[in-house]
Amino acid sequence: MLDSLKNISVILCALIFVACAKNNDNNSQKNAPTPQGPTAQNLEGKSTDEVLQTKYNKAELVCNLWTQFGGELNKSNPPNDSFSVDLLKVDPTQGELKLSGKSQDQTVDVSIQVNALKISHVHHTDVDGTVYIMEHTPVIEYAYSYEESAIHINGATISGQGSGQRSVNEKLKDVALNFSSKTQGDIGTYFRYLDCSIETDIKPEYQDQFKVQKKN
């Protein structure tokens, strides 16, 4: 009988010890500090490359060219030509960038020269009233020129060329070319459309540096 009581006492002590150990472990987990993410660095005074490397997982200049013939421009179709420049690895001001597209008997050739890549503070209002507020954001200034082969519109032979200066902001598409020409009898329309954008992936600690205020 005495041995049985001793065994019961040993078992009870073991159970109490295990319960206390689990309780202490749970308390330790509750009291453990919550892991913190990286802290945003002050970007003031940093060079363009330093800001890009510090703030972004991805920053790319992307340009797309559509040349189509039909009833209307369909941008759900893939562009005829496009390019992407990794701004984290490549200086976009070095060399010309080329695009070319063809539809029916029309060919359009585009040259783009990036003149500057800089870091700015931008307050942009879109045509629909949406406001974009960007801090330490990349801005690209570029020049473009284009030439198109001769096409026949309403009995006339038309060829074209042109040029211009543009700038493009983060996550916003800048439309450099957007024009069309109808054929005789409205059989179809030739379309030329070029847009460029800076596509980015902002690190979590800098997400508040890109704000969008929708129009009410």
Short mmCIF file of C-alpha atoms in Angstrom, two decimals, residues 104-203:
data_model
loop_
_atom_site.label_atom_id
_atom_site.label_comp_id
_atom_site.label_asym_id
_atom_site.label_seq_id
_atom_site.Cartn_x
_atom_site.Cartn_y
_atom_site.Cartn_z
CA GLN A 104 -0.65 45.18 -93.92
CA ASP A 105 1.67 47.30 -96.10
CA GLN A 106 2.60 49.71 -93.31
CA THR A 107 5.89 49.61 -91.39
CA VAL A 108 6.67 51.87 -88.45
CA ASP A 109 10.19 52.24 -87.02
CA VAL A 110 10.76 54.02 -83.72
CA SER A 111 13.99 55.18 -82.05
CA ILE A 112 14.10 56.18 -78.38
CA GLN A 113 16.97 58.00 -76.70
CA VAL A 114 16.85 58.30 -72.91
CA ASN A 115 18.31 61.70 -72.04
CA ALA A 116 18.06 61.54 -68.25
CA LEU A 117 17.13 59.27 -65.35
CA LYS A 118 16.63 61.19 -62.14
CA ILE A 119 14.99 60.89 -58.72
CA SER A 120 12.22 63.39 -58.00
CA HIS A 121 9.14 64.13 -55.92
CA VAL A 122 6.08 63.97 -58.19
CA HIS A 123 2.49 65.14 -57.67
CA HIS A 124 0.57 63.98 -60.77
CA THR A 125 -3.14 64.32 -61.52
CA ASP A 126 -4.46 61.95 -64.20
CA VAL A 127 -7.13 62.89 -66.77
CA ASP A 128 -9.77 61.09 -64.67
CA GLY A 129 -8.87 63.12 -61.57
CA THR A 130 -6.84 60.40 -59.84
CA VAL A 131 -3.92 61.93 -57.91
CA TYR A 132 -0.55 60.19 -57.60
CA ILE A 133 1.88 61.35 -54.92
CA MET A 134 5.39 59.91 -55.26
CA GLU A 135 8.46 60.51 -53.15
CA HIS A 136 12.01 59.67 -54.26
CA THR A 137 10.58 58.30 -57.48
CA PRO A 138 12.42 57.65 -60.78
CA VAL A 139 11.58 59.94 -63.70
CA ILE A 140 12.89 59.31 -67.22
CA GLU A 141 13.16 62.04 -69.86
CA TYR A 142 13.43 60.71 -73.40
CA ALA A 143 13.36 61.77 -77.03
CA TYR A 144 11.67 59.69 -79.71
CA SER A 145 11.55 59.74 -83.48
CA TYR A 146 9.60 57.59 -85.91
CA GLU A 147 9.34 56.87 -89.62
CA GLU A 148 6.56 55.01 -91.39
CA SER A 149 6.55 53.52 -94.86
CA ALA A 150 4.26 54.77 -97.60
CA ILE A 151 0.61 53.70 -97.40
CA HIS A 152 -2.27 54.51 -99.76
CA ILE A 153 -5.14 56.42 -98.15
CA ASN A 154 -8.09 57.61 -100.29
CA GLY A 155 -6.05 57.63 -103.47
CA ALA A 156 -3.05 59.42 -101.94
CA THR A 157 0.29 57.96 -100.94
CA ILE A 158 1.17 58.90 -97.39
CA SER A 159 4.45 58.46 -95.56
CA GLY A 160 5.27 60.04 -92.26
CA GLN A 161 7.93 60.88 -89.76
CA GLY A 162 8.06 62.82 -86.56
CA SER A 163 9.82 63.33 -83.26
CA GLY A 164 9.23 64.66 -79.79
CA GLN A 165 10.33 64.94 -76.18
CA ARG A 166 8.56 63.05 -73.39
CA SER A 167 8.90 62.10 -69.73
CA VAL A 168 7.62 59.00 -67.97
CA ASN A 169 6.79 58.42 -64.30
CA GLU A 170 6.68 55.36 -62.06
CA LYS A 171 3.76 52.95 -62.74
CA LEU A 172 2.12 55.42 -65.18
CA LYS A 173 1.97 54.88 -68.94
CA ASP A 174 3.17 57.74 -71.11
CA VAL A 175 1.62 57.62 -74.60
CA ALA A 176 4.05 59.03 -77.18
CA LEU A 177 2.20 57.91 -80.35
CA ASN A 178 -1.53 57.46 -80.80
CA PHE A 179 -2.86 58.20 -84.27
CA SER A 180 -4.74 56.51 -87.09
CA SER A 181 -5.53 56.85 -90.82
CA LYS A 182 -8.61 55.52 -92.60
CA THR A 183 -8.47 53.81 -96.00
CA GLN A 184 -10.67 54.70 -98.96
CA GLY A 185 -14.27 53.64 -98.40
CA ASP A 186 -13.56 53.02 -94.71
CA ILE A 187 -12.43 49.49 -95.48
CA GLY A 188 -10.07 49.67 -92.53
CA THR A 189 -7.87 51.91 -90.42
CA TYR A 190 -4.13 51.96 -89.81
CA PHE A 191 -3.22 52.41 -86.15
CA ARG A 192 0.10 53.39 -84.54
CA TYR A 193 0.40 53.40 -80.75
CA LEU A 194 3.49 53.68 -78.53
CA ASP A 195 3.58 53.83 -74.74
CA CYS A 196 6.33 53.66 -72.12
CA SER A 197 6.24 53.16 -68.36
CA ILE A 198 8.55 52.56 -65.39
CA GLU A 199 7.39 49.28 -63.85
CA THR A 200 8.48 48.89 -60.22
CA ASP A 201 8.30 46.60 -57.21
CA ILE A 202 8.73 48.80 -54.13
CA LYS A 203 10.19 47.24 -50.98
#
